[in-house]
Short mmCIF file of C-alpha atoms in Angstrom, two decimals:
data_model
loop_
_atom_site.label_atom_id
_atom_site.label_comp_id
_atom_site.label_asym_id
_atom_site.label_seq_id
_atom_site.Cartn_x
_atom_site.Cartn_y
_atom_site.Cartn_z
CA MET A 55 -41.41 -71.78 23.66
CA ASN A 56 -37.74 -71.98 22.57
CA LYS A 57 -38.86 -72.52 18.96
CA THR A 58 -41.05 -69.40 19.17
CA ILE A 59 -38.15 -67.26 20.48
CA LEU A 60 -35.83 -68.64 17.79
CA THR A 61 -38.39 -67.88 15.07
CA LEU A 62 -38.82 -64.28 16.30
CA ALA A 63 -35.03 -63.77 16.44
CA ILE A 64 -34.61 -65.01 12.86
CA ALA A 65 -37.47 -62.77 11.71
CA SER A 66 -35.90 -59.74 13.44
CA LEU A 67 -32.50 -60.39 11.86
CA SER A 68 -34.15 -60.72 8.44
CA LEU A 69 -35.92 -57.38 8.88
CA VAL A 70 -32.64 -55.66 9.86
CA ALA A 71 -30.84 -57.20 6.89
CA CYS A 72 -33.59 -56.11 4.50
CA LYS A 73 -33.51 -52.60 5.94
CA LYS A 74 -29.74 -52.36 5.43
CA ASP A 75 -30.01 -53.71 1.92
CA GLY A 76 -32.72 -51.15 1.21
CA GLU A 77 -30.50 -48.36 2.59
CA LYS A 78 -27.66 -49.53 0.33
CA VAL A 79 -29.92 -49.49 -2.70
CA ASP A 80 -31.25 -46.02 -1.82
CA SER A 81 -27.72 -44.75 -1.22
CA GLN A 82 -26.48 -46.17 -4.51
CA SER A 83 -29.51 -44.71 -6.29
CA ALA A 84 -28.70 -41.30 -4.80
CA VAL A 85 -25.07 -41.58 -6.00
CA ASP A 86 -26.19 -42.68 -9.47
CA SER A 87 -28.73 -39.84 -9.57
CA THR A 88 -26.04 -37.29 -8.57
CA ALA A 89 -23.69 -38.62 -11.25
CA VAL A 90 -26.41 -38.32 -13.89
CA LYS A 91 -27.23 -34.76 -12.78
CA THR A 92 -23.53 -33.80 -12.87
CA GLU A 93 -23.16 -35.21 -16.37
CA ASP A 94 -26.35 -33.45 -17.51
CA THR A 95 -25.13 -30.13 -16.01
CA ALA A 96 -21.71 -30.49 -17.66
CA ALA A 97 -23.38 -31.23 -20.98
CA ALA A 98 -25.70 -28.26 -20.54
CA VAL A 99 -22.95 -25.68 -19.83
CA MET A 100 -20.35 -26.97 -22.32
CA PRO A 101 -20.41 -24.66 -25.38
CA ASP A 102 -20.09 -26.15 -28.83
CA SER A 103 -16.78 -25.92 -30.70
CA ALA A 104 -17.99 -23.15 -33.02
CA THR A 105 -18.91 -20.94 -30.03
CA ILE A 106 -15.56 -21.62 -28.37
CA ASN A 107 -13.60 -20.86 -31.54
CA LYS A 108 -15.46 -17.60 -32.14
CA ALA A 109 -14.95 -16.47 -28.53
CA TRP A 110 -11.19 -17.03 -28.78
CA MET A 111 -11.03 -15.33 -32.18
CA ASP A 112 -12.85 -12.28 -30.76
CA TYR A 113 -10.57 -12.30 -27.72
CA ALA A 114 -7.41 -12.35 -29.85
CA THR A 115 -8.45 -9.83 -32.52
CA PRO A 116 -7.27 -6.21 -32.00
CA GLY A 117 -10.10 -3.69 -32.06
CA GLU A 118 -10.68 0.05 -31.77
CA ALA A 119 -9.02 0.26 -28.36
CA HIS A 120 -5.89 -1.28 -29.81
CA LYS A 121 -5.94 1.25 -32.65
CA MET A 122 -5.87 3.98 -30.01
CA MET A 123 -2.77 2.41 -28.49
CA MET A 124 -1.16 2.23 -31.92
CA ALA A 125 -1.79 5.94 -32.36
CA GLU A 126 0.63 6.53 -29.47
CA ASN A 127 3.55 5.02 -31.39
CA GLY A 128 6.56 7.29 -31.51
CA ILE A 129 8.87 9.32 -29.29
CA TRP A 130 7.42 11.73 -26.74
CA ASN A 131 9.23 14.43 -24.76
CA GLY A 132 7.82 15.35 -21.38
CA GLU A 133 8.01 18.08 -18.78
CA MET A 134 7.61 16.36 -15.44
CA THR A 135 6.64 17.95 -12.12
CA MET A 136 6.86 15.92 -8.90
CA TRP A 137 5.74 16.45 -5.31
CA MET A 138 7.22 14.17 -2.63
CA HIS A 139 4.27 14.78 -0.32
CA ALA A 140 1.22 17.02 -0.02
CA GLY A 141 2.29 20.65 0.16
CA ALA A 142 5.90 19.90 -0.87
CA GLU A 143 7.86 22.14 -3.21
CA PRO A 144 7.55 20.93 -6.82
CA MET A 145 10.57 19.36 -8.53
CA LYS A 146 10.86 19.63 -12.30
CA GLN A 147 12.60 17.26 -14.71
CA THR A 148 12.58 16.44 -18.42
CA VAL A 149 11.75 12.90 -19.50
CA SER A 150 11.26 10.99 -22.74
CA ALA A 151 9.25 7.95 -23.74
CA GLU A 152 9.19 5.76 -26.82
CA TYR A 153 6.02 3.77 -27.45
CA LYS A 154 5.46 0.93 -29.88
CA THR A 155 2.84 -1.77 -30.28
CA VAL A 156 3.96 -5.39 -30.10
CA MET A 157 2.55 -8.86 -30.82
CA GLY A 158 0.55 -7.81 -33.84
CA GLY A 159 -0.79 -4.61 -32.32
CA ARG A 160 -2.23 -6.33 -29.25
CA TYR A 161 -0.09 -4.59 -26.63
CA GLN A 162 1.76 -1.33 -26.13
CA GLU A 163 5.30 -1.21 -24.82
CA GLY A 164 6.94 1.98 -23.53
CA ILE A 165 10.58 2.70 -22.72
CA HIS A 166 11.01 5.72 -20.43
CA LYS A 167 14.19 7.66 -19.66
CA GLY A 168 15.10 10.70 -17.62
CA ASN A 169 16.76 11.84 -14.40
CA PHE A 170 15.61 11.65 -10.80
CA MET A 171 17.40 13.83 -8.27
CA GLY A 172 20.53 13.82 -10.45
CA ALA A 173 20.55 10.04 -11.06
CA PRO A 174 19.74 8.33 -14.38
CA PHE A 175 16.21 7.00 -14.50
CA GLU A 176 14.72 4.29 -16.70
CA GLY A 177 11.35 2.60 -16.71
CA LYS A 178 9.28 0.24 -18.79
CA SER A 179 5.52 0.19 -19.21
CA THR A 180 3.10 -2.20 -20.87
CA LEU A 181 -0.53 -1.53 -21.71
CA ALA A 182 -3.19 -4.03 -22.73
CA TYR A 183 -6.86 -3.81 -23.60
CA ASP A 184 -8.64 -7.00 -22.63
CA ASN A 185 -11.45 -7.72 -25.10
CA ALA A 186 -13.14 -10.02 -22.59
CA THR A 187 -13.21 -7.70 -19.58
CA GLN A 188 -13.33 -4.55 -21.74
CA GLU A 189 -10.82 -2.72 -19.60
CA TYR A 190 -7.20 -1.63 -19.76
CA THR A 191 -4.40 -3.11 -17.69
CA SER A 192 -1.03 -1.41 -17.30
CA THR A 193 2.21 -2.52 -15.68
CA TRP A 194 5.19 -0.42 -14.63
CA ILE A 195 8.75 -1.27 -13.57
CA ASP A 196 11.77 1.03 -13.13
CA ASN A 197 15.31 1.14 -11.75
CA MET A 198 14.16 2.97 -8.61
CA GLY A 199 12.66 -0.17 -7.08
CA THR A 200 12.18 -3.92 -7.42
CA GLY A 201 8.39 -4.22 -7.62
CA ILE A 202 5.73 -4.11 -10.31
CA MET A 203 2.84 -1.66 -10.23
CA ILE A 204 -0.36 -2.92 -11.85
CA MET A 205 -3.33 -0.71 -12.68
CA LYS A 206 -6.68 -1.30 -14.32
CA GLY A 207 -9.22 1.08 -15.74
CA LYS A 208 -11.20 2.38 -18.68
CA TYR A 209 -11.23 5.17 -21.24
CA ASP A 210 -13.94 7.81 -21.05
CA PRO A 211 -14.56 9.25 -24.55
CA ALA A 212 -16.59 12.15 -23.11
CA THR A 213 -13.58 13.53 -21.20
CA LYS A 214 -10.92 11.87 -23.39
CA GLN A 215 -9.34 10.41 -20.27
CA PHE A 216 -7.83 7.08 -19.34
CA ARG A 217 -8.59 6.52 -15.65
CA MET A 218 -6.57 3.79 -13.98
CA GLU A 219 -6.42 2.55 -10.39
CA GLY A 220 -4.12 0.11 -8.62
CA ASP A 221 -1.88 -0.34 -5.65
CA CYS A 222 1.76 -0.82 -4.76
CA VAL A 223 3.84 -1.55 -1.68
CA ASP A 224 5.33 1.39 0.23
CA PRO A 225 8.99 0.45 0.92
CA VAL A 226 8.93 2.49 4.15
CA THR A 227 5.84 0.97 5.80
CA LYS A 228 5.92 -2.33 3.84
CA LYS A 229 2.16 -1.91 3.42
CA THR A 230 0.04 -1.72 0.30
CA LYS A 231 -1.26 1.70 -0.70
CA LYS A 232 -3.60 2.95 -3.39
CA MET A 233 -2.42 4.71 -6.54
CA ARG A 234 -4.43 6.45 -9.25
CA GLU A 235 -3.53 7.69 -12.73
CA VAL A 236 -5.38 9.94 -15.16
CA VAL A 237 -4.12 10.41 -18.73
CA THR A 238 -5.85 13.12 -20.74
CA VAL A 239 -5.69 13.17 -24.55
CA VAL A 240 -5.27 16.91 -25.10
CA ASP A 241 -4.83 16.55 -28.87
CA ASP A 242 -3.15 14.18 -31.35
CA ASN A 243 0.32 15.21 -30.22
CA THR A 244 -0.17 16.22 -26.58
CA ARG A 245 -0.85 14.14 -23.47
CA LYS A 246 -1.27 15.08 -19.83
CA MET A 247 -0.53 12.41 -17.22
CA GLU A 248 -1.44 12.91 -13.55
CA MET A 249 -0.47 10.45 -10.83
CA PHE A 250 -2.06 10.42 -7.37
CA ASP A 251 -0.39 8.77 -4.38
CA THR A 252 -1.55 8.00 -0.83
CA GLY A 253 0.29 9.88 1.93
CA TYR A 254 1.27 8.54 5.34
CA ASP A 255 -1.84 10.22 6.71
CA GLY A 256 -3.96 8.01 4.45
CA LYS A 257 -5.03 10.93 2.25
CA GLU A 258 -4.60 11.12 -1.51
CA PHE A 259 -2.32 13.75 -3.01
CA LYS A 260 -1.07 14.54 -6.49
CA ASN A 261 2.55 13.45 -6.72
CA MET A 262 3.29 13.72 -10.43
CA GLU A 263 2.28 15.49 -13.62
CA ILE A 264 3.83 15.04 -17.06
CA ILE A 265 2.94 17.11 -20.11
CA SER A 266 4.18 15.16 -23.13
CA THR A 267 4.44 16.24 -26.76
CA ARG A 268 5.15 13.96 -29.67
CA LYS A 269 8.52 14.40 -31.34
CA LYS A 270 8.08 15.29 -35.02
#
């Protein structure tokens, strides 16, 4: 009787051990299978060197959009009208801007000067056309603040307008608000820039307009 019980116990332990060994094998097989699949996926999505080189060449090569930016090169004089809030009395100032393309015609840089409420004003803009995303990105900094405004958008050849959207932080509320800019190409030597701000009531209003003419 004791021998029978001992035999059954040994048999049970053997079955448990075999089951665990089987689970280990299955688990290892699953890991190996996952590794193989990962390697296969990586190999499948990895482009060849010729494709990679061409993509980077296309990304770095200035195109028609960059030629448009280059056409802006020069000094522009502007008549600026500002509104501090919706329904406010307009304030008029004269401003100037000098544009040039940099880094082999890949980017536009603008230096802006003028007066704001009797104080000297200076600003700097950059404009890029991203060949990959096929959209424009602009940045703006000036001596009236310490932040950077970033906008993105596209050019509509039908209306001859650059339409950009972005946001900035309101120094009064410390909250982010939406901004919008529309630049219309009136002719080769005339541009109309309109800036739209968001009021404290959450509604959009036109806060700036600049009519610029190229200095000859």
